[in-house]
PDB file of C-alpha atoms in Angstrom:
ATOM      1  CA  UNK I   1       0.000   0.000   0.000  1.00 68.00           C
ATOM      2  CA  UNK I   2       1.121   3.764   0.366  1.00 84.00           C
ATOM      3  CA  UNK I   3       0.322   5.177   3.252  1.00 94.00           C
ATOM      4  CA  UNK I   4       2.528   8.148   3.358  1.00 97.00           C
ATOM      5  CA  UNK I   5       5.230  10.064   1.107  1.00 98.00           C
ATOM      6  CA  UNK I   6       7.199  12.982   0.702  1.00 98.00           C
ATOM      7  CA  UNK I   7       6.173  15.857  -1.517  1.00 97.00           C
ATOM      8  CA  UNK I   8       9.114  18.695  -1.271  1.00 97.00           C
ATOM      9  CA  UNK I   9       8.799  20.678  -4.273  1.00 96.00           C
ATOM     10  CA  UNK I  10       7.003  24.534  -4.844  1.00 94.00           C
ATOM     11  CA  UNK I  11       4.399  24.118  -7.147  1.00 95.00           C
ATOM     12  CA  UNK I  12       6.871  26.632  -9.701  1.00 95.00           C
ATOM     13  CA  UNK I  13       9.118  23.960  -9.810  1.00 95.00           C
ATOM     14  CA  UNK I  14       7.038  21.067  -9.849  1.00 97.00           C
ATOM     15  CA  UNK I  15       5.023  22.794 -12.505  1.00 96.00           C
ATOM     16  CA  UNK I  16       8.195  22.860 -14.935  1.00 97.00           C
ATOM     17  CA  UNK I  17       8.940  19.200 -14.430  1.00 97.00           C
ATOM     18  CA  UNK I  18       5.614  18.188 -15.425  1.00 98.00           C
ATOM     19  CA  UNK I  19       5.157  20.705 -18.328  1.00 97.00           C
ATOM     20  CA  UNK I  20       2.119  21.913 -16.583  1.00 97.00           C
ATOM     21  CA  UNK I  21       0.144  25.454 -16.132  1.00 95.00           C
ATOM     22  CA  UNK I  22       0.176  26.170 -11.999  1.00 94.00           C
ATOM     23  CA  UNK I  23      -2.802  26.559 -10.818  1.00 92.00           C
ATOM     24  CA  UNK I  24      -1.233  26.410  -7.013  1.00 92.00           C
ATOM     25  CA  UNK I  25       0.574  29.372  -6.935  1.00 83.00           C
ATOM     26  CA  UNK I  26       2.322  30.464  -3.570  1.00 77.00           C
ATOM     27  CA  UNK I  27       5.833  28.636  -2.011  1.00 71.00           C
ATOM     28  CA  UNK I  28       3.192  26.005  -1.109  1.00 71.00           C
ATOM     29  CA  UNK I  29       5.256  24.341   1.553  1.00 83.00           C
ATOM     30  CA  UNK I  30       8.116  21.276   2.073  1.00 94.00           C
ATOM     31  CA  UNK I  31       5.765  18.351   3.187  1.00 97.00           C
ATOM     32  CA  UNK I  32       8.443  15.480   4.267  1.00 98.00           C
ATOM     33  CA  UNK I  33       5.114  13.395   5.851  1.00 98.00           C
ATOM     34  CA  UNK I  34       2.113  13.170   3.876  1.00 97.00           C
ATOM     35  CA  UNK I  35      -0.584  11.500   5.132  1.00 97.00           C
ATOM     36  CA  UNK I  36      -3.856  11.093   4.213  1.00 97.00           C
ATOM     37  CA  UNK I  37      -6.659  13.905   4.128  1.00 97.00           C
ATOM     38  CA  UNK I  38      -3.716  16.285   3.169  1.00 97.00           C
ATOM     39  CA  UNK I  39      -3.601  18.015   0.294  1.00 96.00           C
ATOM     40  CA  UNK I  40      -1.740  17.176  -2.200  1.00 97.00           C
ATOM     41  CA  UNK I  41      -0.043  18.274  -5.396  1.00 97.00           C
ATOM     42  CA  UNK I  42      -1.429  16.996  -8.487  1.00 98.00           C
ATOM     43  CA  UNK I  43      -1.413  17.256 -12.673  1.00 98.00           C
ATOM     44  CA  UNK I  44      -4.157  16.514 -14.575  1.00 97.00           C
ATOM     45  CA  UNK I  45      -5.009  17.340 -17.844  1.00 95.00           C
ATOM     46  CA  UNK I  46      -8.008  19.152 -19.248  1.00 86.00           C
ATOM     47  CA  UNK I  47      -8.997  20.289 -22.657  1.00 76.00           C
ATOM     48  CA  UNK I  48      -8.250  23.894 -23.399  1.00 73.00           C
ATOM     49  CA  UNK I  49      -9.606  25.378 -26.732  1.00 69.00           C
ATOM     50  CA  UNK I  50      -9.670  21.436 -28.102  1.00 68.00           C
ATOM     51  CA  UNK I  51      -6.318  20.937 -26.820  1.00 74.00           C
ATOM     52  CA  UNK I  52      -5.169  19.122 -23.525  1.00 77.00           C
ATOM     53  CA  UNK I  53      -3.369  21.273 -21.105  1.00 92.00           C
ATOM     54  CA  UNK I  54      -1.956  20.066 -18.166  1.00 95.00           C
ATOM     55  CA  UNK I  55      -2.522  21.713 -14.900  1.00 96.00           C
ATOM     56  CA  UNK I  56      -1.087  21.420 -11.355  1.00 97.00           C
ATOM     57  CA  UNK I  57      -3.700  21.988  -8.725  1.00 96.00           C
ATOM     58  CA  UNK I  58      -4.209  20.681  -4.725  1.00 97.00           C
ATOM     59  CA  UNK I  59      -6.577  17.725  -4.201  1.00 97.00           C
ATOM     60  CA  UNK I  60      -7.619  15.996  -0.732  1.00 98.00           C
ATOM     61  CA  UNK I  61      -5.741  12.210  -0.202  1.00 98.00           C
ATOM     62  CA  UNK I  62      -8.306   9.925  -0.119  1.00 98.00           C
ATOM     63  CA  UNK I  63     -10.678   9.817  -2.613  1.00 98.00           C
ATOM     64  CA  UNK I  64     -14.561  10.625  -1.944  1.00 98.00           C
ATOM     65  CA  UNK I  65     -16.629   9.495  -4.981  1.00 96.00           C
ATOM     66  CA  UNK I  66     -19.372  10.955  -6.726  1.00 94.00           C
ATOM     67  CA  UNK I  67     -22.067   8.933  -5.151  1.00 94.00           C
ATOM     68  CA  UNK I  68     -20.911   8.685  -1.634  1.00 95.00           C
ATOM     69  CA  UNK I  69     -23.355  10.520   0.892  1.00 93.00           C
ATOM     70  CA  UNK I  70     -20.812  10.907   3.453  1.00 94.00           C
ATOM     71  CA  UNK I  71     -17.278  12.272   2.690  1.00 95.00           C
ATOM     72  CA  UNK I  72     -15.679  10.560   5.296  1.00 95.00           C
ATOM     73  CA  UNK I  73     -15.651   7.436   3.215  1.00 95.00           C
ATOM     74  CA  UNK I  74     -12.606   8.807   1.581  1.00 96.00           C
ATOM     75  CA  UNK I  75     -10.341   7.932   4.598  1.00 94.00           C
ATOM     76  CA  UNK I  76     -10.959   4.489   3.298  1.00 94.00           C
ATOM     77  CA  UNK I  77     -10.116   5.229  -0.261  1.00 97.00           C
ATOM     78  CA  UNK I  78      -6.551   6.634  -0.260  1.00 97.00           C
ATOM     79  CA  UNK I  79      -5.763   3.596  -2.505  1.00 98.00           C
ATOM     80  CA  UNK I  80      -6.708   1.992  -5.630  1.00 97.00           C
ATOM     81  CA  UNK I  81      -5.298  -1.432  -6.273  1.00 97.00           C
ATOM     82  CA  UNK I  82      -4.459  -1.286 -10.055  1.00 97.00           C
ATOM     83  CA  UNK I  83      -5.520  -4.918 -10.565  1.00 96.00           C
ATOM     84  CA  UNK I  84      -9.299  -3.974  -9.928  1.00 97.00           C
ATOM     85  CA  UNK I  85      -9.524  -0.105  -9.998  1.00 96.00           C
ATOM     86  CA  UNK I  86     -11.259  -0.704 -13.790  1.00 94.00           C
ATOM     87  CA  UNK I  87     -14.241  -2.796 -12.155  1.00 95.00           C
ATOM     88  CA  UNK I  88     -14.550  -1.455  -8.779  1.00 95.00           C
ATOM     89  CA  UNK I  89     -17.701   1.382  -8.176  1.00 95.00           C
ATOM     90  CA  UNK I  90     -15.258   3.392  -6.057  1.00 95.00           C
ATOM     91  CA  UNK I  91     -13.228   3.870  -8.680  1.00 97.00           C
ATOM     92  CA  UNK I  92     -14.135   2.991 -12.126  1.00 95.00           C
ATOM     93  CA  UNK I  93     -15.635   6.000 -13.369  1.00 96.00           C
ATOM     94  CA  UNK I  94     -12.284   8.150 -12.643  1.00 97.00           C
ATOM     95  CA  UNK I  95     -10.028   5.365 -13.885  1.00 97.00           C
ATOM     96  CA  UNK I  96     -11.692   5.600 -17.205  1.00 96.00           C
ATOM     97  CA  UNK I  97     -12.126   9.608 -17.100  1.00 96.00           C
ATOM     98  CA  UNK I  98     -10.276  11.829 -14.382  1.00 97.00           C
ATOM     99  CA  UNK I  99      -6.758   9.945 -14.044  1.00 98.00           C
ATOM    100  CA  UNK I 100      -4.022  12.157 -12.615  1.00 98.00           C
ATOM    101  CA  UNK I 101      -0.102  11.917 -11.291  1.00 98.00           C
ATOM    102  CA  UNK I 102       0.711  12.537  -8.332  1.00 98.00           C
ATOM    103  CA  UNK I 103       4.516  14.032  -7.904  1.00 98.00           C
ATOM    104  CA  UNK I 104       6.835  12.581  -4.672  1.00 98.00           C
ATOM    105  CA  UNK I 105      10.311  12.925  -3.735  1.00 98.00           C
ATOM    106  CA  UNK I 106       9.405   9.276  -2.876  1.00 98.00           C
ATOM    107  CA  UNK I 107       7.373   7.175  -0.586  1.00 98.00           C
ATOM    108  CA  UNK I 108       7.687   5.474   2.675  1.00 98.00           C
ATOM    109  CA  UNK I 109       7.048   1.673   3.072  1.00 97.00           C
ATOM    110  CA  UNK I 110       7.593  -0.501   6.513  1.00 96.00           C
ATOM    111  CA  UNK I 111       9.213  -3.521   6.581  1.00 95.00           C
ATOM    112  CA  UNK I 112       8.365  -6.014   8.871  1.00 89.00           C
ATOM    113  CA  UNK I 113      11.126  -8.231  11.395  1.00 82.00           C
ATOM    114  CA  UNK I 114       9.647 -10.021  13.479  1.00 84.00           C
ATOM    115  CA  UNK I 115       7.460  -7.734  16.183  1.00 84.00           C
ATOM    116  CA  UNK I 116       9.186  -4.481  14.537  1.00 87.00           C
ATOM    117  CA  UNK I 117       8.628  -2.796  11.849  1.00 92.00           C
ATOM    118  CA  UNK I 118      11.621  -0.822   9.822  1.00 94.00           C
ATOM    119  CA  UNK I 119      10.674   2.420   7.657  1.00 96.00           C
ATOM    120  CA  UNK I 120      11.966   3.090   4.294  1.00 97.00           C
ATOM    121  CA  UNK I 121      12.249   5.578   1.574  1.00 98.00           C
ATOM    122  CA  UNK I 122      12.232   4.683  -1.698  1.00 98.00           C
ATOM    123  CA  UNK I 123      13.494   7.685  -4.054  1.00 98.00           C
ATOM    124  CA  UNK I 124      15.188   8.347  -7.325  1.00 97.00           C
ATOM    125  CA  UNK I 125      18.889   9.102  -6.535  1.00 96.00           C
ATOM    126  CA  UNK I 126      19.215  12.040  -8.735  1.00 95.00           C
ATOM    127  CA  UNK I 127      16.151  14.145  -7.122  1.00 94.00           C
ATOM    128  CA  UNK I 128      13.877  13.273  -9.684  1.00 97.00           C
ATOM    129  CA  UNK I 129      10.166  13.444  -8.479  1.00 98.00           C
ATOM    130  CA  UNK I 130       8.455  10.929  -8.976  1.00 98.00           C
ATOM    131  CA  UNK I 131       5.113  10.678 -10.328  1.00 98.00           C
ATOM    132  CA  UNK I 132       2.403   8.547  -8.235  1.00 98.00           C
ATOM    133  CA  UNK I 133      -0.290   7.180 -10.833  1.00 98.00           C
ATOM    134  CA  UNK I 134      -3.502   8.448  -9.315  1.00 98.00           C
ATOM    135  CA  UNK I 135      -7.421   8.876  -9.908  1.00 98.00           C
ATOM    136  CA  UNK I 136      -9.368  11.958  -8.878  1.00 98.00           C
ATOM    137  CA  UNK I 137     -12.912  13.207  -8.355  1.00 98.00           C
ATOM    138  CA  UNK I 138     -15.014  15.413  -7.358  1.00 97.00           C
ATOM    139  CA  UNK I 139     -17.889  15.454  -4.893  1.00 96.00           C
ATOM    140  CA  UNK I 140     -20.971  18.052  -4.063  1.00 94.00           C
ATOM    141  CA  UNK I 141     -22.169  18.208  -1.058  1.00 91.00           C
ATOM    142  CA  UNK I 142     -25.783  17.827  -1.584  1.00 88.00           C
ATOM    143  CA  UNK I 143     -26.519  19.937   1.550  1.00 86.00           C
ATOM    144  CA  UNK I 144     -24.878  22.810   0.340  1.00 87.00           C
ATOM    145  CA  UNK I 145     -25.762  25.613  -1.907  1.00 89.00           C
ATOM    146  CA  UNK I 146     -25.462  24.899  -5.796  1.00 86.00           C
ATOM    147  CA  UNK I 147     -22.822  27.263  -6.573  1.00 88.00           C
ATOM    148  CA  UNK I 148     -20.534  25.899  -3.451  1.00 91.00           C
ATOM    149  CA  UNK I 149     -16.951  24.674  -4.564  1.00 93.00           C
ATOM    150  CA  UNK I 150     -16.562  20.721  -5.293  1.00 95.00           C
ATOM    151  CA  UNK I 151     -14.382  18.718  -3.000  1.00 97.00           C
ATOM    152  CA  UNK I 152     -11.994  17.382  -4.668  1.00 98.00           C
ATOM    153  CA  UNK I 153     -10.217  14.361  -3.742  1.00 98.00           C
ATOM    154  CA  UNK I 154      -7.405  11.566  -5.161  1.00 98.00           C
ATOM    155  CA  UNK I 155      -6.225   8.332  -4.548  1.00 98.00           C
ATOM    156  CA  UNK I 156      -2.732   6.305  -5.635  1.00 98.00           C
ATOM    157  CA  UNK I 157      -3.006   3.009  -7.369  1.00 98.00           C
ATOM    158  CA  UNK I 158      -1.013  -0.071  -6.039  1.00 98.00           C
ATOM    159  CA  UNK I 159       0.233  -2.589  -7.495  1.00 98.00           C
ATOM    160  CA  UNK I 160       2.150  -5.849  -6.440  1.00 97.00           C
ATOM    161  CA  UNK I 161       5.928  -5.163  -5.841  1.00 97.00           C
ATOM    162  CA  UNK I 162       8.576  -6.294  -8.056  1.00 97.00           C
ATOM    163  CA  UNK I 163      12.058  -6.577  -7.807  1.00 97.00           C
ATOM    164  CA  UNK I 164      14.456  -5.396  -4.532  1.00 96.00           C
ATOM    165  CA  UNK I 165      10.980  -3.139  -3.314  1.00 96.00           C
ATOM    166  CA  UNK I 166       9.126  -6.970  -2.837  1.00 96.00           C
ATOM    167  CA  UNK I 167      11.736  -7.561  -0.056  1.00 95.00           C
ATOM    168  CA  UNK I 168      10.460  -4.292   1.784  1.00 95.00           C
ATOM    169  CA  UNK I 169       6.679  -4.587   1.592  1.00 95.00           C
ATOM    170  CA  UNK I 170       4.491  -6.420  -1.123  1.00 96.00           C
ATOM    171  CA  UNK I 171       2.658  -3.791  -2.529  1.00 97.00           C
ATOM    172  CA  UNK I 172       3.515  -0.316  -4.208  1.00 97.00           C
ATOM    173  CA  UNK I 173       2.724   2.774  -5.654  1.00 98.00           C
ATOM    174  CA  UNK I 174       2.193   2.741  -9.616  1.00 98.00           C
ATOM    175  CA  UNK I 175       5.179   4.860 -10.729  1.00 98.00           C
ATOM    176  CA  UNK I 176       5.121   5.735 -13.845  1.00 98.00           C
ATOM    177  CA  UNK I 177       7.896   6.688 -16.532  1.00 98.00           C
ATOM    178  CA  UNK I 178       7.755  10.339 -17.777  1.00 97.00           C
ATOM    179  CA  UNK I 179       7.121   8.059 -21.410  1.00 97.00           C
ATOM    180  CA  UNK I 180       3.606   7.179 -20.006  1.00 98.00           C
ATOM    181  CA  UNK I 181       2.273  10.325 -18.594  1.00 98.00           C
ATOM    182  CA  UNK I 182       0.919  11.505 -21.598  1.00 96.00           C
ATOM    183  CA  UNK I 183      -0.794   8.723 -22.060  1.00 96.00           C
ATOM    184  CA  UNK I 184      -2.003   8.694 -18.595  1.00 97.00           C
ATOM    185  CA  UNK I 185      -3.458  12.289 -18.386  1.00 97.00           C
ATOM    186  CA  UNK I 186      -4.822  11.811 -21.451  1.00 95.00           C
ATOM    187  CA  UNK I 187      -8.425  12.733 -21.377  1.00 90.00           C
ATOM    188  CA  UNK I 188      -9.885  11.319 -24.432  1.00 91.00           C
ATOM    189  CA  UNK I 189      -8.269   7.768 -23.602  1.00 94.00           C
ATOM    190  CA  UNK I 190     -10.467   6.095 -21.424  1.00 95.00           C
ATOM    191  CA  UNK I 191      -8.562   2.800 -21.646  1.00 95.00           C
ATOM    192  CA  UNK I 192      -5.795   3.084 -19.594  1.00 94.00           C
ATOM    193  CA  UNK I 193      -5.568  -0.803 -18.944  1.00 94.00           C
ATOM    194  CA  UNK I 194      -2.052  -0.688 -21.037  1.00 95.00           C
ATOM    195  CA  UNK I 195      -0.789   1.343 -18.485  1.00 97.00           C
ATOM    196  CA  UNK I 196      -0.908  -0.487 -15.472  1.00 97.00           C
ATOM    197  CA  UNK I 197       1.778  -2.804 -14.951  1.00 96.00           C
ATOM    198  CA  UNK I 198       4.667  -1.359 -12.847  1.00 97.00           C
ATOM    199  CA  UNK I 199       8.115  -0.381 -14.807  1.00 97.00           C
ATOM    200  CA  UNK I 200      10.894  -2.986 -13.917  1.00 97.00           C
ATOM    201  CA  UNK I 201      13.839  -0.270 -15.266  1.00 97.00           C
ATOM    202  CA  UNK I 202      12.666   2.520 -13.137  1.00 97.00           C
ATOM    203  CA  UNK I 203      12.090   0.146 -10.115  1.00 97.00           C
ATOM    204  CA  UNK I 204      15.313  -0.913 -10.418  1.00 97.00           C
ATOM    205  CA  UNK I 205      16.648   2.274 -10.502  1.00 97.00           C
ATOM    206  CA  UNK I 206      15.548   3.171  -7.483  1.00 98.00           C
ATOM    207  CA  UNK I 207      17.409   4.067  -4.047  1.00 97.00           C
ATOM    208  CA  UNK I 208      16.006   2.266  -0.637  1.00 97.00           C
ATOM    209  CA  UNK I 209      17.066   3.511   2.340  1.00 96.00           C
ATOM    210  CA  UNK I 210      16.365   2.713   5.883  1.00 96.00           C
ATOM    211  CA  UNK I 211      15.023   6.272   8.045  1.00 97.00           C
ATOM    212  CA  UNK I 212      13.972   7.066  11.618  1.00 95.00           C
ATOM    213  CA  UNK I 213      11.517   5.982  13.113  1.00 94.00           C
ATOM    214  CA  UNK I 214       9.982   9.371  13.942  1.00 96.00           C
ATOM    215  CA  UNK I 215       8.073   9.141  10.266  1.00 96.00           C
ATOM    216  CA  UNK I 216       5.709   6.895  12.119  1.00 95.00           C
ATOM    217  CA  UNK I 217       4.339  10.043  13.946  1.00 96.00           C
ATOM    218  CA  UNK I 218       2.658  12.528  11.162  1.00 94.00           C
ATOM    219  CA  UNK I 219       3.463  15.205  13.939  1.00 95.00           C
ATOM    220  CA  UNK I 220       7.157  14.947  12.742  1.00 96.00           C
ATOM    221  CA  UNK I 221       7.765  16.983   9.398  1.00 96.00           C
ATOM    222  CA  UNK I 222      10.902  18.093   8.332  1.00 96.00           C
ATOM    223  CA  UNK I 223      13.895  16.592   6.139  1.00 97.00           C
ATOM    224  CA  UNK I 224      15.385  14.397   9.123  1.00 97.00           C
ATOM    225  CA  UNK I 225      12.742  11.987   7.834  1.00 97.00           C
ATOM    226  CA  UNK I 226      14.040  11.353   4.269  1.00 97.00           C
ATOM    227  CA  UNK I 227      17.777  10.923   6.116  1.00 97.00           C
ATOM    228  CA  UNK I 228      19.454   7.422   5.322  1.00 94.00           C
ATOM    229  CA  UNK I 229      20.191   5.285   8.347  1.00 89.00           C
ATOM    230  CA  UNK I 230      23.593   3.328   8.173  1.00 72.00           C
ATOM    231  CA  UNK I 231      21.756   0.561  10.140  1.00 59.00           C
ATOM    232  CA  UNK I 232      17.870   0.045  10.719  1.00 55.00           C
ATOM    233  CA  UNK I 233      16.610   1.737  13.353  1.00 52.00           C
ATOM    234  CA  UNK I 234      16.180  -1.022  16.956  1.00 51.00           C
ATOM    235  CA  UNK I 235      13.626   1.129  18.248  1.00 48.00           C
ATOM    236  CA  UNK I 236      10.970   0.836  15.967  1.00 44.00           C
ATOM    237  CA  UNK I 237       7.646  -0.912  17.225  1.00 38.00           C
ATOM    238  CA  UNK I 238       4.942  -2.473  16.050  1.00 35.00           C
ATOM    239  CA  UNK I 239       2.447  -0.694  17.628  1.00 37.00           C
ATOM    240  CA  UNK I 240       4.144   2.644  16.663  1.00 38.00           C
ATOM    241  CA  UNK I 241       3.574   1.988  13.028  1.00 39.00           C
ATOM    242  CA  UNK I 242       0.707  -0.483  12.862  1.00 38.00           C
ATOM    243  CA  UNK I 243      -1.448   2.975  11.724  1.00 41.00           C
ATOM    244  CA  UNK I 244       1.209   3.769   9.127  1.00 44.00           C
ATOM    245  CA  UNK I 245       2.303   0.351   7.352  1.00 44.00           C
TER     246      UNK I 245
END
């Protein structure tokens, strides 16, 4: 699953990675410990004068969808596992219309020994963000005035791990190659079934590293968190990060 990642990046430069118009604006803010209901950072792409454009704009983790009476069902939706998203009610309408990508510095995963669990960070080693393959939607409040603002919310698809990132947990964000966001954002392909199997190259390239503890705790937020550890940290419970892994 993914539970919580790193987003680091001002929307100006996360716009420019992504080729996309910011719709953020602001210094936006270093988030080392994103957890769900935050918002988040994400590109979609709309049509503009019969062209896509892609946009940067702030969505709510955990995704509420259009049908739910209650938002609070989106604390239960923060992921989509890519093997069913296309069939599932939660989640099949935005799969197939409103698909987004959701930039990280990386992501944290917890690795279990024996009543412990061990935290890691899984980045790109040359600062790269990365971008999270997510859904988004947008929900009305049908107790509030007409012409009161959507919420808008996201999720991350999972898929099963592959390679070195099986040994640490066995599921995983969808991270997708910068060949496939096109394709991804694209909002007249509503098929995106091509697109969902996990790339072995940029799995491979990525850069594990054991961290503190103290990411357990979404009270803790700065870049301490993203620090390697030469050795895994002895003091991490279970119970600490039952909430988290």
């Amino acid at each position: 699953m993914c539970g919580r990642y790193a987003s680091t990046k001002d929307p100006a430069a996360l716009a420019a990675e992504f080729a996309a118009d910011d719709r953020i604006g602001g210094s936006g803010g270093a988030d080392y410990n994103v957890a769900p209901t935050k918002q988040v950072p994400a590109v979609v792409a709309r049509h503009r004068e019969g062209e896509p454009e892609r946009r940067l704009r702030t969505m709510r983790w955990g995704l509420v969808p259009k049908w739910a009476k209650d938002p609070k069902i989106g604390n239960r939706m923060i992921n989509a596992k890519a093997e069913t998203v296309t069939a599932k009610p939660a989640f099949r309408a935005a799969a197939k219309y409103r698909r987004c990508l959701l930039p990280a510095d990386g992501w944290y995963e917890w690795k279990r020994d024996g009543d412990r669990k061990q935290p890691y960070f899984m980045t790109s080693p040359d600062g790269a963000s990365l971008a999270l393959a997510g859904l988004w939607e947008t929900w009305h409040d049908p107790a509030a005035p007409e012409d009161a603002p959507p919420l808008v919310t996201c999720s991350v698809l999972t898929t099963t791990a592959i390679g070195a990132l099986a040994e640490v947990h066995d599921r995983m964000p969808l991270v997708l190659p910068a060949d496939a966001w096109e394709d991804w954002l694209d909002p007249e392909r509503h098929d995106a079934s091509g697109l969902l199997e996990p790339s072995p190259d940029l799995v491979a390239a990525l850069e594990l590293r054991p961290v503190s503890s103290a990411v357990n705790d979404v009270r803790h937020n700065g870049a301490e968190l993203i620090a390697p550890q030469a050795d895994p940290d002895p003091a991490v419970a279970l119970d600490h990060a039952r909430d988290a892994g």
